[in-house]
Short mmCIF file of C-alpha atoms in Angstrom, two decimals:
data_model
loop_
_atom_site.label_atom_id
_atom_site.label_comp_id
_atom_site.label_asym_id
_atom_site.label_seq_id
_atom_site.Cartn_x
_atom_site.Cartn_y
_atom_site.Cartn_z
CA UNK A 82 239.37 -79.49 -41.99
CA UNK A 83 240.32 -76.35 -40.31
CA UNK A 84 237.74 -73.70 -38.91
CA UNK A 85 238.63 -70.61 -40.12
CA UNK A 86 236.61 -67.09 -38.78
CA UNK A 87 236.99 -64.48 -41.24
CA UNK A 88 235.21 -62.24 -37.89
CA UNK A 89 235.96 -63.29 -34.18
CA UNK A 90 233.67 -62.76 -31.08
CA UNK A 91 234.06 -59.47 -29.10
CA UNK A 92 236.57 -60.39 -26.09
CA UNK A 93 235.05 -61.86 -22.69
CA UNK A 94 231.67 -62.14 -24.72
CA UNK A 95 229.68 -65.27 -25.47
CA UNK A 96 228.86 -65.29 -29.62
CA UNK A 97 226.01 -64.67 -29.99
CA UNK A 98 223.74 -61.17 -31.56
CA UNK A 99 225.91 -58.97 -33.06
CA UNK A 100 225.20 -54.78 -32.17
CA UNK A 101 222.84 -54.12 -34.54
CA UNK A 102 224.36 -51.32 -37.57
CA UNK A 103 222.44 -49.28 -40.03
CA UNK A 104 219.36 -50.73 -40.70
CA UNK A 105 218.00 -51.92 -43.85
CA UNK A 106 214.84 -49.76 -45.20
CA UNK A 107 211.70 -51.36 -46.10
CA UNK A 108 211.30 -52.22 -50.19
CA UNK A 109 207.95 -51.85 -51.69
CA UNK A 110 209.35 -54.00 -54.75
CA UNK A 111 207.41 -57.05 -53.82
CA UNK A 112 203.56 -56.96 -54.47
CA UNK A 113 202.71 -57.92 -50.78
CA UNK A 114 204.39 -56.67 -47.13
CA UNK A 115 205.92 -59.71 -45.75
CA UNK A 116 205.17 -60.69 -41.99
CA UNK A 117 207.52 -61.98 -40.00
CA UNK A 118 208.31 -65.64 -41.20
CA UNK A 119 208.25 -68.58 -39.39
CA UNK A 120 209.53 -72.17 -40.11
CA UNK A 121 206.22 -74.02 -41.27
CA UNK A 122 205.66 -77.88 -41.84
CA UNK A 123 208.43 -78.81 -44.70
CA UNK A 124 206.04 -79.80 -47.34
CA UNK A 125 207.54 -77.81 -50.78
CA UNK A 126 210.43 -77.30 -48.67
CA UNK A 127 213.74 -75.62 -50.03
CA UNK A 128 216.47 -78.22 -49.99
CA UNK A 129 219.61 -77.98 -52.23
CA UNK A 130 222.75 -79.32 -52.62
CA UNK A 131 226.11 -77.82 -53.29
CA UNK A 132 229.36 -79.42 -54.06
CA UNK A 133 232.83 -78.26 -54.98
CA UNK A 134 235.91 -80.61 -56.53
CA UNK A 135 239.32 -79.67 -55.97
CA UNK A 136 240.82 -81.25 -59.13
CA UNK A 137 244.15 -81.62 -60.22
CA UNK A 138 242.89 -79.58 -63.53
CA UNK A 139 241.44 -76.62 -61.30
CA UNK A 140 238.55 -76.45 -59.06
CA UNK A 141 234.72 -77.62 -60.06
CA UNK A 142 231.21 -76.35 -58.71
CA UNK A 143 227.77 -77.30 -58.91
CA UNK A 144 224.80 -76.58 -57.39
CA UNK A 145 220.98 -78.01 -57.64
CA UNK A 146 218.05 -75.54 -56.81
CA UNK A 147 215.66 -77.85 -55.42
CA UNK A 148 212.32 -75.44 -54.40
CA UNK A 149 208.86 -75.50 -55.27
CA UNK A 150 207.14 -76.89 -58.65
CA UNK A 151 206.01 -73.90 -59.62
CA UNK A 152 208.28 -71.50 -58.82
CA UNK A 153 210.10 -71.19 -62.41
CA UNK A 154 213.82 -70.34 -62.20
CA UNK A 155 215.45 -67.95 -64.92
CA UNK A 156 219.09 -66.94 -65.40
CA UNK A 157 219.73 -63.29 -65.73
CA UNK A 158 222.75 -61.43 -67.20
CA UNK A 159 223.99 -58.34 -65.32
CA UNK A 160 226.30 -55.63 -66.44
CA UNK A 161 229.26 -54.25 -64.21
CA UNK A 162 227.70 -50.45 -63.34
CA UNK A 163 228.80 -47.23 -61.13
CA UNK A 164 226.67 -45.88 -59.01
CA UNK A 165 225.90 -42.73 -57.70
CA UNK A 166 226.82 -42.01 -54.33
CA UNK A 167 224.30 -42.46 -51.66
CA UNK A 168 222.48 -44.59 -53.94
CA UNK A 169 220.49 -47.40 -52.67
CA UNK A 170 219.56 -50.85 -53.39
CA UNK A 171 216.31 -52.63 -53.13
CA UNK A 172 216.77 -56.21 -52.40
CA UNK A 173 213.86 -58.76 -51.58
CA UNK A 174 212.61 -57.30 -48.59
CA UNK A 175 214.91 -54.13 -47.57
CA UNK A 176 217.05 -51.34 -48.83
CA UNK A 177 220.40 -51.39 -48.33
CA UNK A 178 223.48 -48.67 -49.04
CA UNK A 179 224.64 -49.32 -52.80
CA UNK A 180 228.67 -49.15 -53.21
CA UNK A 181 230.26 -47.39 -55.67
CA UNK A 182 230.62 -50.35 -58.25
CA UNK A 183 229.30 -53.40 -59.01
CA UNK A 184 230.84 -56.32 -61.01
CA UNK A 185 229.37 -58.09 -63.87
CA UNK A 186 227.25 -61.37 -62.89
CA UNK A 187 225.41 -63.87 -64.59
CA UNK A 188 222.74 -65.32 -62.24
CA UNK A 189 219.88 -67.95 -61.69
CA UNK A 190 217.27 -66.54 -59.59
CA UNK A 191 213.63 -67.46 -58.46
CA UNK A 192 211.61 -65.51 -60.65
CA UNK A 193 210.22 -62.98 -58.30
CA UNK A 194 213.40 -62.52 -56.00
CA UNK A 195 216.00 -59.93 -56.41
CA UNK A 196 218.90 -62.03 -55.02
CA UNK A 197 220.07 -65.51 -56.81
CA UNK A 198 220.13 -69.22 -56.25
CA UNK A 199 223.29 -69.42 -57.47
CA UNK A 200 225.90 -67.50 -59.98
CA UNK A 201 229.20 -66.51 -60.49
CA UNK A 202 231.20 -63.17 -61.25
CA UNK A 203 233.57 -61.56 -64.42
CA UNK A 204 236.20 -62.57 -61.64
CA UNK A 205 235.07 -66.15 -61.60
CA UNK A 206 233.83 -66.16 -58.25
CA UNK A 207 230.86 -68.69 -57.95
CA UNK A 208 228.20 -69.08 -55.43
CA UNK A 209 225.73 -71.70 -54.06
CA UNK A 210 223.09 -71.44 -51.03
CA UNK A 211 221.46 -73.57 -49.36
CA UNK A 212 218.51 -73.18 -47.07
CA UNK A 213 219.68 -74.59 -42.90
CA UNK A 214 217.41 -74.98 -40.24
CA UNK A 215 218.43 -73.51 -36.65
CA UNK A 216 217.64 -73.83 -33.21
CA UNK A 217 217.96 -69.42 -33.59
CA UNK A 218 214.92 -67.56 -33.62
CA UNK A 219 213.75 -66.51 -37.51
CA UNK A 220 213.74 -63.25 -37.76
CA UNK A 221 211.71 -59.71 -38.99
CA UNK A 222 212.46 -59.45 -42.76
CA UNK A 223 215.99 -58.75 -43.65
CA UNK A 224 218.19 -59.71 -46.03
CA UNK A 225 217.98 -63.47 -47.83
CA UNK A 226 220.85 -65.74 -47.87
CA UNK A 227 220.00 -65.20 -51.79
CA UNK A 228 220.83 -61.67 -51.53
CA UNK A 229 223.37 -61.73 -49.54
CA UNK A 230 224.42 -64.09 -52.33
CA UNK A 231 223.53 -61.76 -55.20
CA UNK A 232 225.54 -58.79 -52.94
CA UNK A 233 228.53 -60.74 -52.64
CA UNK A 234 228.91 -61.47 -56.24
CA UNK A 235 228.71 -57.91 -57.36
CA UNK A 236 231.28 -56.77 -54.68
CA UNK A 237 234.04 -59.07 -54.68
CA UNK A 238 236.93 -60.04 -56.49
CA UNK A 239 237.83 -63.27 -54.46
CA UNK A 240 236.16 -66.18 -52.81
CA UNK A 241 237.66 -65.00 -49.33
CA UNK A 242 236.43 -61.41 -50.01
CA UNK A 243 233.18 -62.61 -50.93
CA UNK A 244 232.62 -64.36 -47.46
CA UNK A 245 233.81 -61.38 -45.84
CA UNK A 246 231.34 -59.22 -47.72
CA UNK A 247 228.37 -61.78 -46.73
CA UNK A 248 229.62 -62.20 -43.18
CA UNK A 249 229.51 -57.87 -43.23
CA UNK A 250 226.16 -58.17 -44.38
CA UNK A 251 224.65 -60.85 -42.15
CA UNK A 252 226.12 -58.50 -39.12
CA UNK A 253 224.91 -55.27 -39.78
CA UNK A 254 221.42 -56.19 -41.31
CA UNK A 255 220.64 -60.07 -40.36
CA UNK A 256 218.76 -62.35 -42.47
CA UNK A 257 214.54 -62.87 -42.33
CA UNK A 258 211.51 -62.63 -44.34
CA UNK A 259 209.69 -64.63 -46.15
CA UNK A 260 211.41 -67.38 -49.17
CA UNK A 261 208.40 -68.25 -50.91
CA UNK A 262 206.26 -66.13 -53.02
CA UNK A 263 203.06 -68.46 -52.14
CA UNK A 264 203.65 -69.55 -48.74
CA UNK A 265 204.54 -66.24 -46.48
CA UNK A 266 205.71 -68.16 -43.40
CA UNK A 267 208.22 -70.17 -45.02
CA UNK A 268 211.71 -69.34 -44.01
CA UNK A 269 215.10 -70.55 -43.42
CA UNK A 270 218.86 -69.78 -42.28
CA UNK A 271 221.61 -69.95 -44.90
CA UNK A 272 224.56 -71.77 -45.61
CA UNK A 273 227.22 -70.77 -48.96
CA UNK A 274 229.72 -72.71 -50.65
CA UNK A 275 231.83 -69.68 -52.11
CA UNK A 276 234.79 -70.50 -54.64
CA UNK A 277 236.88 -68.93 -57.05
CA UNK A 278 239.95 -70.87 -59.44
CA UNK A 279 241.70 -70.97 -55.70
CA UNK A 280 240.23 -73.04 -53.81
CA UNK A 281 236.71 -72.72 -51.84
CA UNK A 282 235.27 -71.36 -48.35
CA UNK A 283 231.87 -72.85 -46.75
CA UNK A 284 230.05 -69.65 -44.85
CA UNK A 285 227.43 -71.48 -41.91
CA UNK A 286 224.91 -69.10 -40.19
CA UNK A 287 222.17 -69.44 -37.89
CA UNK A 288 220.43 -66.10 -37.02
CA UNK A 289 223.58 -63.61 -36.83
CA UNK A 290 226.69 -66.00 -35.66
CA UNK A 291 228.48 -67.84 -38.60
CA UNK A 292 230.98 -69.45 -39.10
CA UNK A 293 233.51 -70.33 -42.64
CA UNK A 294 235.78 -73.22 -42.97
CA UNK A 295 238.15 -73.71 -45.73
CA UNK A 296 238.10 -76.52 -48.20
CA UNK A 297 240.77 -79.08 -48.14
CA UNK A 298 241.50 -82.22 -49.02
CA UNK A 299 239.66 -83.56 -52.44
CA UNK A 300 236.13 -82.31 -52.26
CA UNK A 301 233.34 -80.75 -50.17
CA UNK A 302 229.77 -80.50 -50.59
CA UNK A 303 226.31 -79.24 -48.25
CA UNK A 304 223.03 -80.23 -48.37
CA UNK A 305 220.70 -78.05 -46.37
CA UNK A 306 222.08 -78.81 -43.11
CA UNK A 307 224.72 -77.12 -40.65
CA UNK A 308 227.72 -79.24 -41.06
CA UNK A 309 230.96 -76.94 -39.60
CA UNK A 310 231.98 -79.05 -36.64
CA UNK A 311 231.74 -77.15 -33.33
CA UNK A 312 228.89 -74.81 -35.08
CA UNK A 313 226.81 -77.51 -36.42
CA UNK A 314 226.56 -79.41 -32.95
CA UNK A 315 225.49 -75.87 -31.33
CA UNK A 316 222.76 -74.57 -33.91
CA UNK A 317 221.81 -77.27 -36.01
CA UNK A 318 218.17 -78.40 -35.87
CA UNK A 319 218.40 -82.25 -35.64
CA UNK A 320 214.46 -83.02 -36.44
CA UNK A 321 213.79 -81.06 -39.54
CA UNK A 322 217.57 -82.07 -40.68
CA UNK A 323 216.46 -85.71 -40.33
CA UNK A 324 212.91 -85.04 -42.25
CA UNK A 325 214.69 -83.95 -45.40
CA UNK A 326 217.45 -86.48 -45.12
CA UNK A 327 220.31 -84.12 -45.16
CA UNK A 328 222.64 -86.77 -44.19
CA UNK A 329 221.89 -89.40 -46.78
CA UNK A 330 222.01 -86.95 -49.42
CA UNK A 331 225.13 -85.22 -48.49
CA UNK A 332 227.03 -88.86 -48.35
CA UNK A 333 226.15 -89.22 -51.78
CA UNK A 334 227.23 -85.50 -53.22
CA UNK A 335 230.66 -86.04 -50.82
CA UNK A 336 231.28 -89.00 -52.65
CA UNK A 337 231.06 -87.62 -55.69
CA UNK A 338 233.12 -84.23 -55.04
CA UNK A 339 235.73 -86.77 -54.05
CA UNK A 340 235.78 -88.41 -57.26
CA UNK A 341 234.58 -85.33 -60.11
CA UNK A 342 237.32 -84.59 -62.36
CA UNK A 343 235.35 -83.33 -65.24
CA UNK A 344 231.78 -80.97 -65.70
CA UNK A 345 230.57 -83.82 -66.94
CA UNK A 346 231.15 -86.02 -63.84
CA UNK A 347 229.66 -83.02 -62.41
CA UNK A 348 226.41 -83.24 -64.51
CA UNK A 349 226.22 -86.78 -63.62
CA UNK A 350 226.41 -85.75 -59.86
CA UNK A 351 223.67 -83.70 -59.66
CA UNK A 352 221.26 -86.03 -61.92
CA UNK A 353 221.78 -89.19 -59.41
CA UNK A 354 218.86 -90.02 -57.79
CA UNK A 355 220.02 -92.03 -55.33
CA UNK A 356 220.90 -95.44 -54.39
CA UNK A 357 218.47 -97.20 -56.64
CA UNK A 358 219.49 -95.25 -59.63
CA UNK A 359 216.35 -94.47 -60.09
CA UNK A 360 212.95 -91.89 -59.32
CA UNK A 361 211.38 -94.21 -56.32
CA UNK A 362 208.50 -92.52 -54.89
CA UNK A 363 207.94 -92.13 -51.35
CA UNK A 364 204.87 -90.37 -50.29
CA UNK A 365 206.55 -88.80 -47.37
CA UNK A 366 209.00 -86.93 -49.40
CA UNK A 367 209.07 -87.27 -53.04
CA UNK A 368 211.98 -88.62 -54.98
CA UNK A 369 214.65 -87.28 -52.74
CA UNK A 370 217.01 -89.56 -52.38
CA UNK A 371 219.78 -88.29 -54.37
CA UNK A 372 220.19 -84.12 -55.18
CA UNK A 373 218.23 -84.97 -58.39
CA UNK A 374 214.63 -83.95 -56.75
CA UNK A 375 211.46 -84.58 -57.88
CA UNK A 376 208.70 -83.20 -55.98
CA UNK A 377 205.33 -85.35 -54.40
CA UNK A 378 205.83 -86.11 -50.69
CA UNK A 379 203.23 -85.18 -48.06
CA UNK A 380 206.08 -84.38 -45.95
CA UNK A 381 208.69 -82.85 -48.29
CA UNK A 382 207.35 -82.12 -52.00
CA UNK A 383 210.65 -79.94 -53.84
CA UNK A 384 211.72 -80.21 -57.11
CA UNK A 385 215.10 -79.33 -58.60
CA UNK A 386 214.08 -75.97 -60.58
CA UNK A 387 217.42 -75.41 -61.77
CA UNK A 388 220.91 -76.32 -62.23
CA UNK A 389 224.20 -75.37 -62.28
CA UNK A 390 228.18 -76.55 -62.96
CA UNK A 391 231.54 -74.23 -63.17
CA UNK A 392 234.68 -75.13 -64.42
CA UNK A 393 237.16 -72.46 -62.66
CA UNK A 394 240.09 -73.64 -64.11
CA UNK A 395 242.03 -70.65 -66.53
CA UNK A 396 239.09 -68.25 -67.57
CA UNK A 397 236.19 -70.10 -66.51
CA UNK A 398 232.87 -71.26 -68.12
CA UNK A 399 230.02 -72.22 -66.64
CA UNK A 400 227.24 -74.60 -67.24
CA UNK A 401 223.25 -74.58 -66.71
CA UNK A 402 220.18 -76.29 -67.48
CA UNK A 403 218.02 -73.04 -66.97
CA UNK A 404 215.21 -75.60 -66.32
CA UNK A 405 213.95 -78.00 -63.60
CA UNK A 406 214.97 -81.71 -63.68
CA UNK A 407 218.80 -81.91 -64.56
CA UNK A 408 217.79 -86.00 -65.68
CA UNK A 409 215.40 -84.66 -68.30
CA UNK A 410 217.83 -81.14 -68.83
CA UNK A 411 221.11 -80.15 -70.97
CA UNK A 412 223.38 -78.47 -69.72
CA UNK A 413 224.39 -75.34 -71.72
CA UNK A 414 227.21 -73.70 -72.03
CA UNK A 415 227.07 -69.64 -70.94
CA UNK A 416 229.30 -66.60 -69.98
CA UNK A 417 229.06 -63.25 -69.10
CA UNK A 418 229.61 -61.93 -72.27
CA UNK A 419 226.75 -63.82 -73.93
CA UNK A 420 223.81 -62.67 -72.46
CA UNK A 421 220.95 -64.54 -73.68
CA UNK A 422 216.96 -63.64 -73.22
CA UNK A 423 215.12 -66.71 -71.57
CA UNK A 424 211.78 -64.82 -71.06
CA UNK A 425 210.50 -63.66 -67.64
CA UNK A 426 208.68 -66.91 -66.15
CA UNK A 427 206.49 -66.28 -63.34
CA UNK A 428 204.69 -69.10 -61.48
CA UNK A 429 202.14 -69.22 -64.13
CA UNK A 430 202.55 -71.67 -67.74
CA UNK A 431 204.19 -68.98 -70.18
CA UNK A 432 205.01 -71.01 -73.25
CA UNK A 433 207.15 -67.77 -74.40
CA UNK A 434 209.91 -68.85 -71.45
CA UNK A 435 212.31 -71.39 -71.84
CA UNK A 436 211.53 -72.90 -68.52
CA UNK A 437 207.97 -73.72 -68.70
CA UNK A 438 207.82 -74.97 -72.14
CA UNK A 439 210.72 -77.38 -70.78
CA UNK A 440 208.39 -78.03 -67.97
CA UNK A 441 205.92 -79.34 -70.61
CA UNK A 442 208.36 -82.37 -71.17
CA UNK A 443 209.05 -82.74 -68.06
CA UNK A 444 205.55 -82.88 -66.81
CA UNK A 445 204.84 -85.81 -69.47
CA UNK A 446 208.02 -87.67 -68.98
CA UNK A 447 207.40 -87.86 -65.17
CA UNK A 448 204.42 -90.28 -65.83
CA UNK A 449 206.99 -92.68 -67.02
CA UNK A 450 210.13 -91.51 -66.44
CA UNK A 451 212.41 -94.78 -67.29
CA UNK A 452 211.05 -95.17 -70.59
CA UNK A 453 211.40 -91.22 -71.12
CA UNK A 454 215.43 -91.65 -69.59
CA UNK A 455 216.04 -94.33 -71.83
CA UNK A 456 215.02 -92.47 -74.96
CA UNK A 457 216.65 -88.99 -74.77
CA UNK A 458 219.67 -89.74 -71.93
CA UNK A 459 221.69 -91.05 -75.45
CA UNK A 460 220.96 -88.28 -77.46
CA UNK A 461 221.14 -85.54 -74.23
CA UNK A 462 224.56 -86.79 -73.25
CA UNK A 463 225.95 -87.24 -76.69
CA UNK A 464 225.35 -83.23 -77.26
CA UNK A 465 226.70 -82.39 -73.85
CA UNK A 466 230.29 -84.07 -74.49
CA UNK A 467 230.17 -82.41 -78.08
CA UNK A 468 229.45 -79.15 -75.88
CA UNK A 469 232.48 -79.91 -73.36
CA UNK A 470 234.90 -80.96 -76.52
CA UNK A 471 233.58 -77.30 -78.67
CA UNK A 472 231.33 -75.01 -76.89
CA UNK A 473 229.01 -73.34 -79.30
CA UNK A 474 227.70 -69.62 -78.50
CA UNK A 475 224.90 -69.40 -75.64
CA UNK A 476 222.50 -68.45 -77.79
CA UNK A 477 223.44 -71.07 -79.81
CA UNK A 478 223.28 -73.95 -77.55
CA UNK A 479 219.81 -72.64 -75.98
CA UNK A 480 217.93 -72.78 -79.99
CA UNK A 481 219.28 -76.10 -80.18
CA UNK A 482 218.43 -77.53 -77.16
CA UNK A 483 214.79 -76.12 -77.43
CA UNK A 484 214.55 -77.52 -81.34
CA UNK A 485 215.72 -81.08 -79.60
CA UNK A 486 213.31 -80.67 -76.85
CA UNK A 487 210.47 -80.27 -79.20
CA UNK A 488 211.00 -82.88 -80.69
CA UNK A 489 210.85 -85.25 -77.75
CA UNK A 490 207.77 -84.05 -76.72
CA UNK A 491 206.30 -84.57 -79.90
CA UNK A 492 207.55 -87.96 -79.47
CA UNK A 493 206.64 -88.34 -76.08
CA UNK A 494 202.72 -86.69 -77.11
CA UNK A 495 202.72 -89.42 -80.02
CA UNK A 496 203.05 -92.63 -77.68
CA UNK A 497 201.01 -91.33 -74.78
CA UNK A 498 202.78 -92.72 -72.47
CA UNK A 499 201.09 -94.85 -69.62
CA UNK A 500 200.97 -92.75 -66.43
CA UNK A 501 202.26 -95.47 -63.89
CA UNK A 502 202.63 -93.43 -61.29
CA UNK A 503 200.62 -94.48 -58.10
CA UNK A 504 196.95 -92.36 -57.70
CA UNK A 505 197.98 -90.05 -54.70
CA UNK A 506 201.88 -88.80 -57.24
CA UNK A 507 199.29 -88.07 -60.02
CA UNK A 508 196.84 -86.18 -58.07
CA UNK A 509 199.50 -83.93 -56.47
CA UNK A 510 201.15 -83.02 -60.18
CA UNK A 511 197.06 -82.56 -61.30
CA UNK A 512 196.97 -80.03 -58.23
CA UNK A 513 200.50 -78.46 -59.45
CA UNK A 514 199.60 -78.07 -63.05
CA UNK A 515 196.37 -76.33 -61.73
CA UNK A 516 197.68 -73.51 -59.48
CA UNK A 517 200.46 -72.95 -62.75
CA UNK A 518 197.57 -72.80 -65.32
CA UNK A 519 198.38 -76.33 -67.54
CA UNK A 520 195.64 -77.98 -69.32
#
C-alpha cells in the first residue's frame, strides 16, 4: 500500500510541530475544567477496532466502540444547518470557528462528548476512530480525535475531503484533553478509517504529524495501534501496543476485511471473540481477544459500548446495535432521514434509554454467556437476515428489538442462571453495577 500525504513537510524542515494557527477557545460545556491529560495505567482503556471491505458489490465499514462499562453510548440524528457568520462551535474541550454549513449526520457518541465514536454523512461518508498510543508528548486540551471526527462529517462531501478537513484541524488546533468523563488523566492520540462508496483513506497521528494511506487491495482494518509503515516505526508506542494486544486483534479483523462480502459477514466480524470462539477470561485484560470486548482485566477492563456496519454501495444504509455487546445486540437498520429518540443515557442505570435497559440483559447473560448465546444467537440472527432481505423503518426495527429483548430477559430472570464466572470477574461487574446505580 501506497503512503499518500494529503499535507507535506515545510522544505529543509524535519516533520515535526506544525506553527501553531488560531487557537481554539476554552468551552464551559463540560461540568468540570479538564487538566492537562496524561496517559494513565490502561485499565478501562479505549481500544477499538475498525475495518473496511472493498467488495466487488461496493465498499463495507464497521466499527466496534470498545470503552468503559459505564459509559453508555447513544446515536444522535443531526440536521444539515447554516450558520451565521462568525459563529462558533463548542466542541468537548474548545471553541472553534463554525463554517457556513453543516451537513446532515447521524452519529454514535459517548454520552457526555460533543464529537462521535463513529458516523456517517447525507453524502455517505463514514467514519471510525480509534484511540493510538505515541511516543509524542499528550497535550493541553484541544480538540478529540472524536471531534475532529464529528467536524469532518459535517464539512465534507468526500472521504479525501474529509481527511483533509481533519488533517486542517489537527494543524491549526492539535488534539488533548481528557477522553473519559470519570478518569481525567486518561488520554490518547487518534487514528481514522475515513470512507465513502469510493474507496477508503486511513488518517495516523501522533501529537501534530500524521500521516493517510489509501486503501488497496481487498480490505483494511486498525485496532488502536499506529500501523502506516514508515510512521508507525517512528511514533508508535511498542509497550502499551503490546498490553492491549493490538496485533493479535488486528490479524483477526484483517482477515476478515479480506473475506466480508456482505453486512452480515460484517456483523459476524465484529461479534468474534477470538480464537476460541468464545468469552475466555483473562484477568489481565478481560475478554479481548477478538474486537468483540468484554470488560474485567486488571490490566485492560473495556467493553464494546457500541457498534456499527455501512453498506456504501448505491445510496447507502447503515447498521447499529445502539448498545454494548454486538454477541448479545441486533443490528438495526437506520438513516438519516429516520431519526429515532433513544433517550439521553448518562453513566447512571436509566431504564427510559435503550442502552441501559439492554445493559440489563447483558449484565445477566454475562454470568453465563454460552448458554445465553445459544438461546437468542437463532432467533437474533434470523431477524437480522430478514432485516438485510426488507429493512423495516428505524423506529420500527428499534420497538421490535426492545419487545424481543424483553422477552429474553424475562427468560433469562426465570432460569436464574448460574453465575460461573470465576470470584475476582464477578466482583469487578458487582463494582460496575455499583458506580452505574443497578440493584
Amino acid at each position: 500500500m501506497t503512503l499518500h500525504l494529503l499535507g507535506a513537510p515545510r522544505p529543509n524542515r524535519a516533520p515535526t510541530v506544525t506553527e501553531r494557527g488560531e487557537p481554539g477557545q476554552r468551552s464551559a460545556r463540560r461540568p468540570r475544567e479538564p487538566g492537562r491529560a496524561t496517559p494513565t495505567s490502561l485499565r478501562s482503556a479505549a481500544v477499538c477496532d475498525t475495518l473496511v471491505s472493498l467488495t466487488d458489490h461496493g465498499v463495507l465499514f464497521a466499527k466496534n466502540s470498545d470503552r468503559e462499562p459505564n459509559e453508555a453510548q447513544v446515536v444522535r440524528w443531526y440536521p444539515a444547518l447554516v450558520h451565521e457568520p462568525g459563529s462558533r462551535v463548542q466542541c468537548t474541550w474548545i471553541d472553534v470557528p463554525q463554517v457556513e454549513r453543516t451537513y446532515a449526520t447521524v452519529l454514535s457518541q459517548p454520552w457526555w462528548m460533543w464529537g462521535a465514536e463513529m458516523g456517517a454523512n447525507e453524502h455517505g461518508v463514514v467514519i471510525g476512530n480509534e484511540a493510538v498510543y505515541t511516543t509524542e508528548p499528550y497535550g493541553e486540551p484541544a480538540l478529540l480525535g472524536m471531534d475532529m471526527l464529528r467536524l469532518a462529517l459535517e464539512r465534507s462531501t468526500s472521504a479525501e475531503q474529509a481527511a483533509g478537513v481533519m488533517v486542517e484541524l489537527l494543524e491549526r488546533y492539535g488534539q488533548g484533553g481528557p477522553c473519559s468523563y470519570v478518569r481525567e488523566g486518561f488520554t490518547y492520540h487518534n487514528g481514522f478509517l475515513i470512507a465513502d462508496r469510493d474507496g477508503a483513506i486511513v488518517l495516523e497521528t501522533a501529537g501534530r504529524h500524521w500521516a493517510t494511506e489509501r486503501v488497496t487491495g481487498r480490505g483494511r482494518s486498525i485496532s488502536y495501534g499506529l500501523t502506516i509503515a514508515g510512521f508507525a516505526e517512528r511514533f508508535a508506542d511498542i509497550e502499551r501496543g503490546r498490553r492491549v494486544a493490538c496485533d493479535v486483534r488486528r490479524e483477526r479483523t484483517a482477515a476478515s476485511a479480506h473475506t466480508a462480502r456482505t453486512v452480515t459477514d460484517m456483523f459476524a466480524a465484529l461479534r468474534d471473540h477470538g480464537e476460541a470462539g468464545r468469552i475466555v477470561w483473562s484477568p489481565t485484560d478481560g475478554c479481548l481477544a477478538g474486537p468483540c470486548a468484554h470488560a474485567g482485566g486488571e490490566v485492560t477492563s473495556t467493553q464494546t459500548t457500541s457498534s456499527w456496519v455501512s453498506d456504501l454501495a448505491d445510496d447507502g444504509r447503515h447498521w447499529v446495535t445502539a448498545t454494548s455487546a454486538p454477541c448479545m445486540s441486533v443490528f438495526h437498520p437506520v438513516e438519516l432521514s429516520q431519526p429515532v429518540d433513544l433517550g439521553a443515557p448518562t453513566n447512571r442505570f436509566d431504564p427510559t434509554t435503550r442502552w441501559w435497559r439492554h445493559e440489563l440483559l447483558h449484565r445477566l447473560a454475562l454470568r453465563d454467556p454460552d448458554a445465553a448465546l445459544a438461546r437468542f444467537s437463532t432467533v437474533r440472527d434470523g431477524l437480522e437476515a430478514t432485516w438485510v432481505a426488507a429493512p423495516p423503518s428505524s423506529a420500527a426495527a428499534f420497538a421490535q428489538s426492545d419487545e424481543i429483548e424483553r422477552g429474553w430477559l424475562d427468560e433469562l430472570r426465570g432460569t436464574g442462571p448460574v453465575d460461573g464466572r470465576p470470584a475476582w470477574l464477578r466482583e469487578m461487574w458487582r463494582s460496575y453495577d455499583t458506580a452505574a446505580g443497578i440493584r
